[in-house]
Tab-separated table of C-alpha atoms in Angstrom:
chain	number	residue	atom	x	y	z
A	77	UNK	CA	110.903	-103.090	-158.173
A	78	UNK	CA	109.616	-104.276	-154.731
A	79	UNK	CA	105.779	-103.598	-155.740
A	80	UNK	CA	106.045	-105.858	-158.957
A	81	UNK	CA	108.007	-108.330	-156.198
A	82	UNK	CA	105.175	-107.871	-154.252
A	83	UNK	CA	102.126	-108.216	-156.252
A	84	UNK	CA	103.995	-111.334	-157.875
A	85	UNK	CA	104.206	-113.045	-154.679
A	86	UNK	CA	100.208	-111.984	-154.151
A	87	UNK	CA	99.322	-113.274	-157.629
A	88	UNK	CA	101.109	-116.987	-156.362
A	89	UNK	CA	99.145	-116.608	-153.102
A	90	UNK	CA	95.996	-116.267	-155.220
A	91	UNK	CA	97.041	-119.188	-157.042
A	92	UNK	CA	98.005	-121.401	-154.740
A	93	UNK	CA	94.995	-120.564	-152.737
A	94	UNK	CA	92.515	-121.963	-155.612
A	95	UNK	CA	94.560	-124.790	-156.075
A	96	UNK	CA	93.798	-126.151	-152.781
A	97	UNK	CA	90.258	-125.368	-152.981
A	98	UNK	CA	90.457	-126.903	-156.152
A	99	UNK	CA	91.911	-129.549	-154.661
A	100	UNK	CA	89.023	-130.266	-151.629
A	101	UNK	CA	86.247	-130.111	-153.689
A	102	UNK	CA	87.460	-132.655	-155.495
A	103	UNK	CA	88.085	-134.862	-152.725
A	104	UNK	CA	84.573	-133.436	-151.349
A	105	UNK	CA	83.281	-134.740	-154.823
A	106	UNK	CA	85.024	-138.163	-154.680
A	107	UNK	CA	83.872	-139.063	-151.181
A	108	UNK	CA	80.353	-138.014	-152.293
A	109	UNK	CA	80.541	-139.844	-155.211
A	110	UNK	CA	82.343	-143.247	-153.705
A	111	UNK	CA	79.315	-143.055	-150.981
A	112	UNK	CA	76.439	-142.984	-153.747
A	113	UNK	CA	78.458	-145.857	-155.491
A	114	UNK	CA	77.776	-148.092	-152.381
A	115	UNK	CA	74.576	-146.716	-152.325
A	116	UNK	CA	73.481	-147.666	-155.765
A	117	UNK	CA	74.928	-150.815	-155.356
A	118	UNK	CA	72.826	-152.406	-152.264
């Protein structure tokens, strides 16, 4: 019972993990993106 508890908990680790990686290349991405907007618009 505890090792299915366990590798549960792992599995959401995993998961929340690539979330927030997720989650700064997208903000990577929009900063990138807002800077070639000004950029382009000179």
């Amino acid at each position: 019972m505890d090792r299915i508890h366990d590798n549960q908990e792992a599995q959401e680790d995993a998961a929340d993990k690539a979330q927030s990686r997720i989650h700064s290349v997208v903000l990577v991405s929009e900063a990138l993106f807002d800077e070639w907007k000004t950029e382009w618009n000179r």
